[in-house]
Amino acid sequence: MGGSAPSCFHCGLPVPPGSRYEVEIEGQARPMCCPGCQAVAQAIVDGGLGDYYRHRTAASVTARSPVPEELRELDIYDQPRVQRSFVRQESGDRPQLRQASLILEGIVCAACVWLNERHVGSLPGVEEFRVNYSTHRASVKWDDSVIHLSDILRAIAAIGYVAHPFDPGRQERIYKKERHQALKRLAVAGLGAMQVMMLAVAMYAGDYYGMEARLELFFRWVSLVIATPVVLYAARPFFQGAWRDLRRRQLGMDVPVALAIGGAYLASCWATLSQGGEVYFDSVTMFTFFLLVGRYLEMAARHRAGQAAEELVKLLPAVATRVTPDGEEVVAVAELRPGDRVRIRPGDSIPADGRVVEGRSSVDESLLTGESLPLARRVGEALVGGSVNVESPLLMEVEKVGEDTVLAAIQRLLDRAQSEKPRLASLADRVAGWFVAVILVLAVLTGWWWWQHDPARAGWVVLSMLVVTCPCALSLATPAALTAATGSLTRMGVLTTRGHALETQIRDEIISDSGYLFA
C-alpha cells in the first residue's frame, strides 16, 4: 500500500504523482506541486528570505508563473496618464520620487507582510514600503529614475502575490469577507454556548437534587459533541495566533487564551471518558463566545474608521462638463487638466481644485470641513474638489487634479494615520507580553503548590487562573478605542494625521485652508 501524496511545501496542495518540482530550502529538497510554486519558492530563497517559511502561520496561495503577456501589461502602470489617478509626485528637491497606495492579494498571515516588506524594501530605488495587515493595503514610495512601478509590481508577483492600485470597491469586498467569517465563528460559538449552558444548568441542579449517573453521563457526552466544533472552528484564530507567537518566540495574548481553552477542553474530555472529575464545557464555549464578541466589536470599529476615510474618495464625481471653444463636453474627471474650464451646475459636486472665473454661488463643504452652512464663492475665490455647488451655475478653472488636490492630501494623511501604530498601542502590546510571561510563571508556581496540597484540583486552578488573567482587554481595548476615536473625529471634521496624536496633549494646531484641524 502506498502512502498519501506529499503536500506542496509552498501552498499545501497535494503534489501530483510523478511531479519532479523541488526547491532546496534550509538544506532540504522540498516538493512543489507546479512550476509556479517552484518559481515563487526559488525567488524567495534566492532573495535571502527563507525565514518566511518558518514564520508563516498558513500555507501560501497557490502560485503560478505569470505569462509574458501579463508581465508586459504591468507596463501600463508606468504611463503618466494612468498614474495620474493614484500616484503622487513629490515636490521639492526630489521631484523624481513617487508615492502610491496598492492593495495586495494573497496575504494570509503576518509572515506574508514580513516577506513583502523585506522583498520589496530591498529593491534599489524603493524608499519605503509598508503593508497594513488589517486592510491588506501597501504604501510604496520609490525613485522613478531608478525603478518603475511596473518593476515593483513584477517583484511582488515573483513571490506569489498580486498587487494593483488601491480600489475602494475591492477594499469593501475584503471587509465583507472578513465580517462574514467572523460572524460564522461567532454564530457557532453562540449557539454552542447556549446549548451547553442549558445542559450545564441541568447538571448543576443535579449536584443539589440528585441525578442518575446515566443521565449525567449522557449530558456530558452531548456537551462534548457540541463544544467540539466551538473549540476546533470558532476558537481556531486563538490557536493560530498562539502558534504564530510561539514560533516567533513571543508571548502574545493568544497564548494563555489557547492554553485555557485547549486545557479545559482536553481535561473535560478526559473527565467524560473516565467518568470522573468535573467538566467545564460551558466555561470553554462561553469564554470563546465572549472573546469572539470582543474581537468582532474591535473589527467593526476598525472597519468603520476605514470606511470614514473611504467616504472622502466618493465625494468626487465620475464625470465633469468641460467647456471648450467648440462648446461643452462631458468627460471623465481623470481626464481634466490644470487650465481646463468646467461648468458646475447647482447640485453638482466640484470635480477638482480650482478658482471661480464666472458666476457667484454658495458651496457646501460640510463633508470636507464640517462647516454646516454653505459658503459664498465669487470670481477669483478658491473651490475645493468634493464640495457641492448649491445655488447658481459656476464656471471654474481647474488648478489641481488627481493626487495634487486637497481631498487627495487628506486621504493620504488618513492613510498614514491608520498605517502607523500608536505608541500607546505598542506599549500595550509590550506590557501584554510581559504580563503573559508573568502569568505563565505564576500559573506554573500555583500548579506546583496545589499539586503538593491537593493534586485533584491543581489542573483546574491553573486553568481558572489562565482564563481570569487573560490580557485581552489590555491588548484589544487600546487599539479599538484609538481606532474608533480616529474614525469619529474624521466624521466630525478633525483629521488625525498621526497615530499617537490622541495620546498626547496637542501643542501645535494648524488650520489648513480646507478647514480641517490637523493633529
Short mmCIF file of C-alpha atoms in Angstrom, two decimals, residues 14-494:
data_model
loop_
_atom_site.label_atom_id
_atom_site.label_comp_id
_atom_site.label_asym_id
_atom_site.label_seq_id
_atom_site.Cartn_x
_atom_site.Cartn_y
_atom_site.Cartn_z
CA PRO A 14 -1.16 17.61 -2.93
CA VAL A 15 1.80 17.03 -5.25
CA PRO A 16 0.66 15.21 -8.42
CA PRO A 17 2.14 11.73 -8.93
CA GLY A 18 5.33 11.85 -10.97
CA SER A 19 5.99 15.53 -10.23
CA ARG A 20 9.69 16.40 -10.07
CA TYR A 21 9.44 20.03 -8.98
CA GLU A 22 11.65 20.69 -5.95
CA VAL A 23 13.36 23.61 -4.23
CA GLU A 24 16.13 23.32 -1.66
CA ILE A 25 15.00 25.16 1.48
CA GLU A 26 17.07 25.10 4.68
CA GLY A 27 19.21 22.29 3.30
CA GLN A 28 16.31 20.03 2.36
CA ALA A 29 14.70 19.34 -1.01
CA ARG A 30 11.09 20.46 -0.62
CA PRO A 31 8.41 19.14 -3.02
CA MET A 32 6.41 21.60 -5.13
CA CYS A 33 3.14 20.93 -6.91
CA CYS A 34 3.72 23.03 -10.05
CA PRO A 35 6.24 25.27 -11.84
CA GLY A 36 4.53 28.35 -10.38
CA CYS A 37 5.13 27.34 -6.77
CA GLN A 38 8.65 26.24 -7.68
CA ALA A 39 9.44 29.63 -9.24
CA VAL A 40 7.99 31.58 -6.32
CA ALA A 41 9.74 29.47 -3.68
CA GLN A 42 13.04 29.73 -5.55
CA ALA A 43 12.65 33.52 -5.75
CA ILE A 44 12.04 33.69 -2.00
CA VAL A 45 15.11 31.57 -1.24
CA ASP A 46 17.33 33.39 -3.73
CA GLY A 47 16.32 36.69 -2.15
CA GLY A 48 17.58 35.53 1.24
CA LEU A 49 14.04 35.41 2.63
CA GLY A 50 13.85 31.72 3.50
CA ASP A 51 12.81 32.62 7.06
CA TYR A 52 9.35 33.26 5.63
CA TYR A 53 8.61 29.54 5.71
CA ARG A 54 9.46 29.40 9.41
CA HIS A 55 7.39 32.44 10.35
CA ARG A 56 4.23 31.83 8.31
CA THR A 57 1.12 30.55 10.08
CA ALA A 58 -0.80 29.42 6.99
CA ALA A 59 0.05 27.98 3.61
CA SER A 60 0.51 30.45 0.79
CA VAL A 61 -2.00 30.75 -2.00
CA THR A 62 -1.32 28.54 -4.99
CA ALA A 63 1.22 30.32 -7.14
CA ARG A 64 1.55 30.37 -10.87
CA SER A 65 4.19 31.73 -13.17
CA PRO A 66 2.93 34.96 -14.76
CA VAL A 67 2.91 34.64 -18.51
CA PRO A 68 4.93 37.20 -20.50
CA GLU A 69 1.76 38.92 -21.72
CA GLU A 70 0.63 39.58 -18.14
CA LEU A 71 4.04 40.92 -17.18
CA ARG A 72 4.04 43.24 -20.17
CA GLU A 73 0.60 44.52 -19.21
CA LEU A 74 2.10 45.88 -15.99
CA ASP A 75 3.98 48.44 -18.09
CA ILE A 76 0.73 50.35 -18.47
CA TYR A 77 1.07 51.48 -14.86
CA ASP A 78 4.22 53.42 -15.84
CA GLN A 79 2.28 55.73 -18.14
CA PRO A 80 1.73 59.22 -16.69
CA ARG A 81 -1.86 59.19 -17.94
CA VAL A 82 -2.63 56.09 -15.87
CA GLN A 83 -0.60 57.15 -12.83
CA ARG A 84 -2.39 60.46 -12.61
CA SER A 85 -5.32 58.89 -10.75
CA PHE A 86 -3.39 57.13 -7.97
CA VAL A 87 0.29 58.22 -7.97
CA ARG A 88 1.54 61.34 -6.25
CA GLN A 89 4.74 63.08 -7.32
CA GLU A 90 6.83 64.52 -4.52
CA SER A 91 7.58 68.22 -4.68
CA GLY A 92 10.77 69.91 -3.56
CA ASP A 93 14.34 68.93 -4.32
CA ARG A 94 13.48 65.32 -5.29
CA PRO A 95 10.74 65.52 -7.93
CA GLN A 96 11.60 62.01 -9.15
CA LEU A 97 10.05 60.47 -6.01
CA ARG A 98 6.64 58.87 -6.43
CA GLN A 99 4.16 57.58 -3.86
CA ALA A 100 1.15 55.31 -4.33
CA SER A 101 -1.29 53.10 -2.44
CA LEU A 102 -1.62 49.48 -3.52
CA ILE A 103 -3.80 46.61 -2.44
CA LEU A 104 -2.22 43.16 -2.09
CA GLU A 105 -3.98 39.88 -2.78
CA GLY A 106 -2.78 36.64 -1.22
CA ILE A 107 -1.94 37.97 2.26
CA VAL A 108 -2.84 35.19 4.70
CA CYS A 109 -0.71 35.86 7.78
CA ALA A 110 1.78 38.25 9.35
CA ALA A 111 4.65 36.39 7.68
CA CYS A 112 3.26 37.46 4.30
CA VAL A 113 3.55 41.08 5.41
CA TRP A 114 7.12 40.47 6.58
CA LEU A 115 8.04 38.79 3.29
CA ASN A 116 6.62 41.57 1.11
CA GLU A 117 8.17 44.36 3.16
CA ARG A 118 11.59 42.70 3.15
CA HIS A 119 11.50 41.73 -0.52
CA VAL A 120 10.18 44.99 -1.96
CA GLY A 121 12.03 47.17 0.54
CA SER A 122 15.35 45.70 -0.61
CA LEU A 123 14.83 46.72 -4.24
CA PRO A 124 17.11 49.53 -5.46
CA GLY A 125 15.16 52.76 -5.68
CA VAL A 126 12.39 51.79 -3.24
CA GLU A 127 12.48 54.37 -0.47
CA GLU A 128 9.65 52.97 1.65
CA PHE A 129 7.25 50.04 1.55
CA ARG A 130 4.73 49.41 4.34
CA VAL A 131 1.92 46.87 4.41
CA ASN A 132 -1.13 47.15 6.64
CA TYR A 133 -2.09 43.59 7.58
CA SER A 134 -5.62 44.57 8.63
CA THR A 135 -6.55 46.22 5.33
CA HIS A 136 -4.04 44.47 3.01
CA ARG A 137 -3.06 47.90 1.76
CA ALA A 138 0.52 48.85 0.95
CA SER A 139 2.09 52.28 0.78
CA VAL A 140 5.09 52.49 -1.53
CA LYS A 141 7.49 55.34 -2.22
CA TRP A 142 10.07 54.94 -4.96
CA ASP A 143 12.60 56.85 -7.06
CA ASP A 144 11.23 56.75 -10.59
CA SER A 145 14.65 57.46 -12.06
CA VAL A 146 15.94 54.18 -10.58
CA ILE A 147 12.95 51.83 -10.63
CA HIS A 148 9.50 51.96 -12.20
CA LEU A 149 6.19 50.98 -10.65
CA SER A 150 5.84 48.07 -13.07
CA ASP A 151 9.14 46.68 -11.77
CA ILE A 152 7.80 46.81 -8.22
CA LEU A 153 4.60 45.03 -9.25
CA ARG A 154 6.65 42.36 -11.04
CA ALA A 155 8.80 41.87 -7.94
CA ILE A 156 5.65 41.31 -5.87
CA ALA A 157 4.32 38.87 -8.48
CA ALA A 158 7.62 36.99 -8.38
CA ILE A 159 6.99 35.91 -4.78
CA GLY A 160 3.41 34.83 -5.41
CA TYR A 161 1.29 37.89 -4.63
CA VAL A 162 -0.80 40.20 -6.78
CA ALA A 163 -0.64 43.97 -6.38
CA HIS A 164 -2.67 46.64 -8.10
CA PRO A 165 -3.69 50.24 -7.43
CA PHE A 166 -5.96 50.66 -4.44
CA ASP A 167 -9.66 50.44 -5.28
CA PRO A 168 -12.24 51.29 -2.57
CA GLY A 169 -14.66 48.77 -4.07
CA ARG A 170 -12.17 45.94 -3.73
CA GLN A 171 -11.39 47.04 -0.18
CA GLU A 172 -15.07 46.81 0.69
CA ARG A 173 -15.16 43.24 -0.61
CA ILE A 174 -12.26 42.36 1.69
CA TYR A 175 -14.12 43.89 4.64
CA LYS A 176 -17.25 41.95 3.71
CA LYS A 177 -15.36 38.66 3.59
CA GLU A 178 -13.74 39.33 6.97
CA ARG A 179 -17.11 40.18 8.54
CA HIS A 180 -18.67 37.06 7.04
CA GLN A 181 -16.01 34.79 8.51
CA ALA A 182 -16.18 36.48 11.91
CA LEU A 183 -19.97 36.18 12.03
CA LYS A 184 -19.83 32.48 11.17
CA ARG A 185 -17.41 31.80 14.02
CA LEU A 186 -19.49 33.95 16.34
CA ALA A 187 -22.68 32.09 15.39
CA VAL A 188 -21.09 28.68 16.02
CA ALA A 189 -19.73 29.81 19.39
CA GLY A 190 -23.00 31.48 20.41
CA LEU A 191 -25.23 28.54 19.51
CA GLY A 192 -22.83 26.10 21.12
CA ALA A 193 -22.56 28.16 24.29
CA MET A 194 -26.35 28.37 24.68
CA GLN A 195 -26.86 24.64 24.23
CA VAL A 196 -24.00 23.63 26.51
CA MET A 197 -25.10 26.12 29.17
CA MET A 198 -28.60 24.61 29.25
CA LEU A 199 -27.10 21.19 29.84
CA ALA A 200 -24.72 22.62 32.44
CA VAL A 201 -27.61 24.17 34.38
CA ALA A 202 -29.28 20.76 34.49
CA MET A 203 -26.07 19.13 35.77
CA TYR A 204 -25.57 21.89 38.35
CA ALA A 205 -29.10 21.28 39.59
CA GLY A 206 -28.35 17.56 39.69
CA ASP A 207 -25.50 18.22 42.11
CA TYR A 208 -28.05 19.53 44.64
CA TYR A 209 -31.16 17.48 43.91
CA GLY A 210 -29.61 14.33 42.55
CA MET A 211 -29.33 12.93 39.03
CA GLU A 212 -28.97 9.45 37.65
CA ALA A 213 -25.41 8.62 36.66
CA ARG A 214 -26.50 7.51 33.19
CA LEU A 215 -28.32 10.79 32.55
CA GLU A 216 -25.37 12.86 33.76
CA LEU A 217 -23.00 10.89 31.54
CA PHE A 218 -25.36 11.43 28.61
CA PHE A 219 -25.38 15.19 29.25
CA ARG A 220 -21.58 15.19 29.38
CA TRP A 221 -21.28 13.41 26.05
CA VAL A 222 -23.78 15.76 24.41
CA SER A 223 -21.85 18.74 25.81
CA LEU A 224 -18.61 17.30 24.41
CA VAL A 225 -20.15 16.89 20.95
CA ILE A 226 -21.50 20.46 20.96
CA ALA A 227 -18.31 22.02 22.36
CA THR A 228 -16.02 20.30 19.84
CA PRO A 229 -16.90 22.50 16.80
CA VAL A 230 -16.72 25.56 19.04
CA VAL A 231 -13.14 24.70 20.00
CA LEU A 232 -11.97 23.40 16.63
CA TYR A 233 -13.66 26.03 14.43
CA ALA A 234 -14.78 29.09 16.38
CA ALA A 235 -11.69 29.20 18.61
CA ARG A 236 -9.31 28.42 15.76
CA PRO A 237 -7.98 32.03 15.47
CA PHE A 238 -6.77 31.87 19.07
CA PHE A 239 -4.81 28.67 18.47
CA GLN A 240 -3.39 30.03 15.22
CA GLY A 241 -2.33 33.24 16.95
CA ALA A 242 -0.75 31.36 19.83
CA TRP A 243 1.17 29.07 17.48
CA ARG A 244 2.36 32.05 15.46
CA ASP A 245 3.56 33.83 18.60
CA LEU A 246 5.38 30.77 19.92
CA ARG A 247 7.09 30.14 16.58
CA ARG A 248 8.32 33.73 16.63
CA ARG A 249 9.39 33.29 20.28
CA GLN A 250 6.91 35.86 21.50
CA LEU A 251 4.25 35.72 24.18
CA GLY A 252 1.06 37.29 22.89
CA MET A 253 -2.34 37.41 24.48
CA ASP A 254 -3.46 34.37 22.45
CA VAL A 255 -1.05 32.09 24.32
CA PRO A 256 -2.88 31.99 27.69
CA VAL A 257 -6.23 32.01 25.87
CA ALA A 258 -5.28 28.97 23.79
CA LEU A 259 -3.84 27.21 26.84
CA ALA A 260 -7.00 27.86 28.84
CA ILE A 261 -9.43 26.83 26.10
CA GLY A 262 -7.40 23.82 24.98
CA GLY A 263 -6.56 22.71 28.50
CA ALA A 264 -10.12 22.99 29.80
CA TYR A 265 -11.48 21.19 26.75
CA LEU A 266 -8.99 18.31 26.94
CA ALA A 267 -9.43 17.96 30.69
CA SER A 268 -13.21 17.90 30.27
CA CYS A 269 -12.88 15.27 27.54
CA TRP A 270 -10.77 13.15 29.88
CA ALA A 271 -13.30 13.58 32.69
CA THR A 272 -16.07 12.47 30.32
CA LEU A 273 -14.17 9.43 29.07
CA SER A 274 -13.04 8.37 32.54
CA GLN A 275 -16.43 9.21 34.09
CA GLY A 276 -14.74 11.10 36.89
CA GLY A 277 -13.94 14.69 37.76
CA GLU A 278 -15.64 17.89 36.68
CA VAL A 279 -16.35 19.06 33.14
CA TYR A 280 -16.13 22.69 32.04
CA PHE A 281 -17.54 22.62 28.54
CA ASP A 282 -19.81 25.52 29.48
CA SER A 283 -16.83 27.65 30.50
CA VAL A 284 -14.96 26.76 27.31
CA THR A 285 -17.83 27.71 25.00
CA MET A 286 -18.86 30.86 26.88
CA PHE A 287 -15.26 32.05 27.13
CA THR A 288 -14.78 31.54 23.40
CA PHE A 289 -18.04 33.31 22.62
CA PHE A 290 -17.29 36.40 24.72
CA LEU A 291 -13.78 36.69 23.29
CA LEU A 292 -15.14 36.50 19.75
CA VAL A 293 -17.74 39.16 20.58
CA GLY A 294 -14.96 41.47 21.77
CA ARG A 295 -12.89 40.86 18.66
CA TYR A 296 -15.87 41.37 16.39
CA LEU A 297 -16.63 44.72 18.00
CA GLU A 298 -12.98 45.72 17.60
CA MET A 299 -13.07 44.68 13.93
CA ALA A 300 -16.31 46.62 13.37
CA ALA A 301 -14.78 49.76 14.89
CA ARG A 302 -11.72 49.36 12.68
CA HIS A 303 -13.87 48.92 9.58
CA ARG A 304 -15.97 51.97 10.41
CA ALA A 305 -12.84 54.05 10.79
CA GLY A 306 -11.57 52.81 7.44
CA GLN A 307 -14.90 53.48 5.77
CA ALA A 308 -14.95 57.01 7.16
CA ALA A 309 -11.73 57.64 5.25
CA GLU A 310 -13.03 55.93 2.11
CA GLU A 311 -16.10 58.18 2.09
CA LEU A 312 -13.80 61.03 1.12
CA VAL A 313 -12.94 59.26 -2.13
CA LYS A 314 -16.61 59.05 -3.06
CA LEU A 315 -17.06 62.81 -2.85
CA LEU A 316 -15.60 63.38 -6.31
CA PRO A 317 -17.97 62.91 -9.26
CA ALA A 318 -17.20 60.45 -12.03
CA VAL A 319 -17.67 62.96 -14.87
CA ALA A 320 -17.48 66.71 -15.40
CA THR A 321 -18.69 69.21 -18.02
CA ARG A 322 -15.64 70.72 -19.68
CA VAL A 323 -16.04 73.99 -21.59
CA THR A 324 -14.03 74.27 -24.82
CA PRO A 325 -14.02 76.77 -27.71
CA ASP A 326 -16.24 74.31 -29.58
CA GLY A 327 -18.79 74.07 -26.79
CA GLU A 328 -19.33 71.80 -23.80
CA GLU A 329 -18.38 68.15 -23.49
CA VAL A 330 -18.82 65.56 -20.76
CA VAL A 331 -15.50 63.95 -19.83
CA ALA A 332 -14.21 61.69 -17.08
CA VAL A 333 -12.80 63.57 -14.11
CA ALA A 334 -9.50 61.73 -14.62
CA GLU A 335 -9.13 63.49 -18.00
CA LEU A 336 -9.23 67.00 -16.53
CA ARG A 337 -6.02 69.02 -16.69
CA PRO A 338 -4.90 72.23 -14.99
CA GLY A 339 -6.17 75.14 -17.05
CA ASP A 340 -9.37 73.40 -18.16
CA ARG A 341 -12.62 75.23 -17.59
CA VAL A 342 -15.51 73.30 -16.08
CA ARG A 343 -19.19 74.19 -15.85
CA ILE A 344 -20.67 73.36 -12.44
CA ARG A 345 -24.45 73.38 -12.22
CA PRO A 346 -26.41 73.70 -8.97
CA GLY A 347 -26.33 70.39 -7.12
CA ASP A 348 -23.16 69.18 -8.87
CA SER A 349 -20.04 68.15 -6.99
CA ILE A 350 -16.89 70.10 -7.77
CA PRO A 351 -14.55 67.70 -9.62
CA ALA A 352 -11.17 69.27 -8.80
CA ASP A 353 -9.47 72.17 -7.04
CA GLY A 354 -9.66 75.50 -8.83
CA ARG A 355 -11.00 79.06 -8.86
CA VAL A 356 -14.23 80.70 -9.93
CA VAL A 357 -13.88 82.57 -13.22
CA GLU A 358 -17.55 83.28 -13.80
CA GLY A 359 -20.67 83.36 -11.65
CA ARG A 360 -21.49 83.62 -7.99
CA SER A 361 -22.93 80.94 -5.75
CA SER A 362 -22.63 79.22 -2.39
CA VAL A 363 -20.78 75.97 -1.83
CA ASP A 364 -21.48 73.22 0.68
CA GLU A 365 -18.18 72.00 2.15
CA SER A 366 -19.69 70.23 5.16
CA LEU A 367 -18.45 66.77 4.21
CA LEU A 368 -14.92 68.13 3.93
CA THR A 369 -14.70 70.70 6.70
CA GLY A 370 -17.66 70.07 8.97
CA GLU A 371 -18.97 73.59 8.27
CA SER A 372 -22.75 73.26 8.36
CA LEU A 373 -23.59 76.46 6.43
CA PRO A 374 -22.87 76.93 2.71
CA LEU A 375 -20.05 79.36 1.98
CA ALA A 376 -20.32 82.15 -0.60
CA ARG A 377 -17.99 81.91 -3.58
CA ARG A 378 -17.43 84.60 -6.21
CA VAL A 379 -14.98 85.27 -9.04
CA GLY A 380 -11.37 84.68 -8.01
CA GLU A 381 -12.15 82.61 -4.92
CA ALA A 382 -11.00 79.04 -4.45
CA LEU A 383 -13.11 75.92 -4.85
CA VAL A 384 -12.23 72.60 -3.24
CA GLY A 385 -12.86 69.35 -5.06
CA GLY A 386 -15.56 67.25 -3.42
CA SER A 387 -17.68 70.18 -2.24
CA VAL A 388 -21.15 70.80 -3.72
CA ASN A 389 -22.42 73.82 -5.62
CA VAL A 390 -25.71 74.88 -4.02
CA GLU A 391 -27.33 77.86 -5.75
CA SER A 392 -26.20 79.13 -9.15
CA PRO A 393 -24.09 77.85 -12.07
CA LEU A 394 -20.36 78.45 -11.84
CA LEU A 395 -17.53 78.38 -14.34
CA MET A 396 -14.34 77.12 -12.73
CA GLU A 397 -10.76 76.99 -13.94
CA VAL A 398 -9.03 73.81 -12.81
CA GLU A 399 -5.78 74.29 -10.90
CA LYS A 400 -5.09 70.91 -9.29
CA VAL A 401 -6.25 67.42 -10.20
CA GLY A 402 -5.76 63.86 -9.01
CA GLU A 403 -3.19 63.39 -6.27
CA ASP A 404 -2.47 67.13 -6.02
CA THR A 405 -5.91 68.08 -4.69
CA VAL A 406 -6.79 68.90 -1.10
CA LEU A 407 -9.04 65.85 -0.97
CA ALA A 408 -6.18 63.56 -2.02
CA ALA A 409 -3.91 65.14 0.59
CA ILE A 410 -6.49 64.49 3.30
CA GLN A 411 -6.79 60.89 2.12
CA ARG A 412 -3.02 60.39 2.30
CA LEU A 413 -2.88 61.79 5.81
CA LEU A 414 -5.64 59.44 6.91
CA ASP A 415 -3.84 56.50 5.31
CA ARG A 416 -0.68 57.42 7.18
CA ALA A 417 -2.52 57.72 10.48
CA GLN A 418 -4.13 54.31 10.04
CA SER A 419 -0.92 52.57 8.95
CA GLU A 420 1.09 53.85 11.91
CA LYS A 421 0.84 52.03 15.21
CA PRO A 422 0.23 54.45 18.09
CA ARG A 423 2.76 54.49 20.88
CA LEU A 424 0.08 53.57 23.39
CA ALA A 425 -0.91 50.51 21.36
CA SER A 426 2.73 49.44 21.06
CA LEU A 427 3.17 49.92 24.80
CA ALA A 428 0.05 47.85 25.45
CA ASP A 429 1.42 45.04 23.29
CA ARG A 430 4.76 45.10 25.11
CA VAL A 431 3.10 45.20 28.53
CA ALA A 432 0.79 42.37 27.48
CA GLY A 433 3.82 40.28 26.51
CA TRP A 434 5.45 40.75 29.91
CA PHE A 435 2.10 40.28 31.60
CA VAL A 436 1.62 36.94 29.83
CA ALA A 437 5.11 35.81 30.82
CA VAL A 438 4.46 36.66 34.48
CA ILE A 439 1.08 34.93 34.40
CA LEU A 440 2.57 31.76 32.91
CA VAL A 441 5.27 31.69 35.59
CA LEU A 442 2.68 32.25 38.33
CA ALA A 443 0.48 29.55 36.80
CA VAL A 444 3.35 27.07 36.99
CA LEU A 445 4.11 28.01 40.60
CA THR A 446 0.43 27.86 41.52
CA GLY A 447 0.06 24.47 39.89
CA TRP A 448 3.11 23.18 41.75
CA TRP A 449 1.76 24.42 45.09
CA TRP A 450 -1.67 22.86 44.56
CA TRP A 451 -0.06 19.64 43.35
CA GLN A 452 1.67 19.37 46.72
CA HIS A 453 -1.51 20.04 48.70
CA ASP A 454 -4.46 18.89 46.55
CA PRO A 455 -3.43 17.22 43.27
CA ALA A 456 -7.04 16.70 42.16
CA ARG A 457 -7.65 20.45 42.00
CA ALA A 458 -4.27 21.58 40.68
CA GLY A 459 -5.15 21.44 36.99
CA TRP A 460 -8.47 23.23 37.39
CA VAL A 461 -6.94 26.00 39.50
CA VAL A 462 -4.27 26.62 36.86
CA LEU A 463 -6.85 26.70 34.07
CA SER A 464 -9.04 29.10 36.03
CA MET A 465 -6.06 31.38 36.58
CA LEU A 466 -5.25 31.44 32.85
CA VAL A 467 -8.84 32.28 31.96
CA VAL A 468 -9.27 35.03 34.54
CA THR A 469 -5.96 36.74 33.80
CA CYS A 470 -6.36 36.88 30.00
CA PRO A 471 -4.88 40.23 28.83
CA CYS A 472 -7.43 40.62 26.04
CA ALA A 473 -8.79 43.86 27.45
CA LEU A 474 -5.30 45.34 27.55
CA SER A 475 -4.33 44.40 24.00
CA LEU A 476 -7.72 44.75 22.30
CA ALA A 477 -9.28 47.72 24.07
CA THR A 478 -6.40 50.11 23.33
CA PRO A 479 -6.33 49.80 19.52
CA ALA A 480 -10.13 49.55 19.38
CA ALA A 481 -10.56 52.77 21.35
CA LEU A 482 -7.96 54.66 19.33
CA THR A 483 -9.35 53.42 16.01
CA ALA A 484 -12.92 54.30 16.94
CA ALA A 485 -11.84 57.74 18.16
CA THR A 486 -9.95 58.41 14.93
CA GLY A 487 -12.98 57.46 12.84
CA SER A 488 -15.33 59.60 14.92
CA LEU A 489 -13.03 62.61 14.71
CA THR A 490 -12.81 62.21 10.93
CA ARG A 491 -16.60 62.33 10.63
CA MET A 492 -16.61 65.50 12.77
CA GLY A 493 -14.01 67.18 10.57
CA VAL A 494 -10.98 66.68 12.83
#
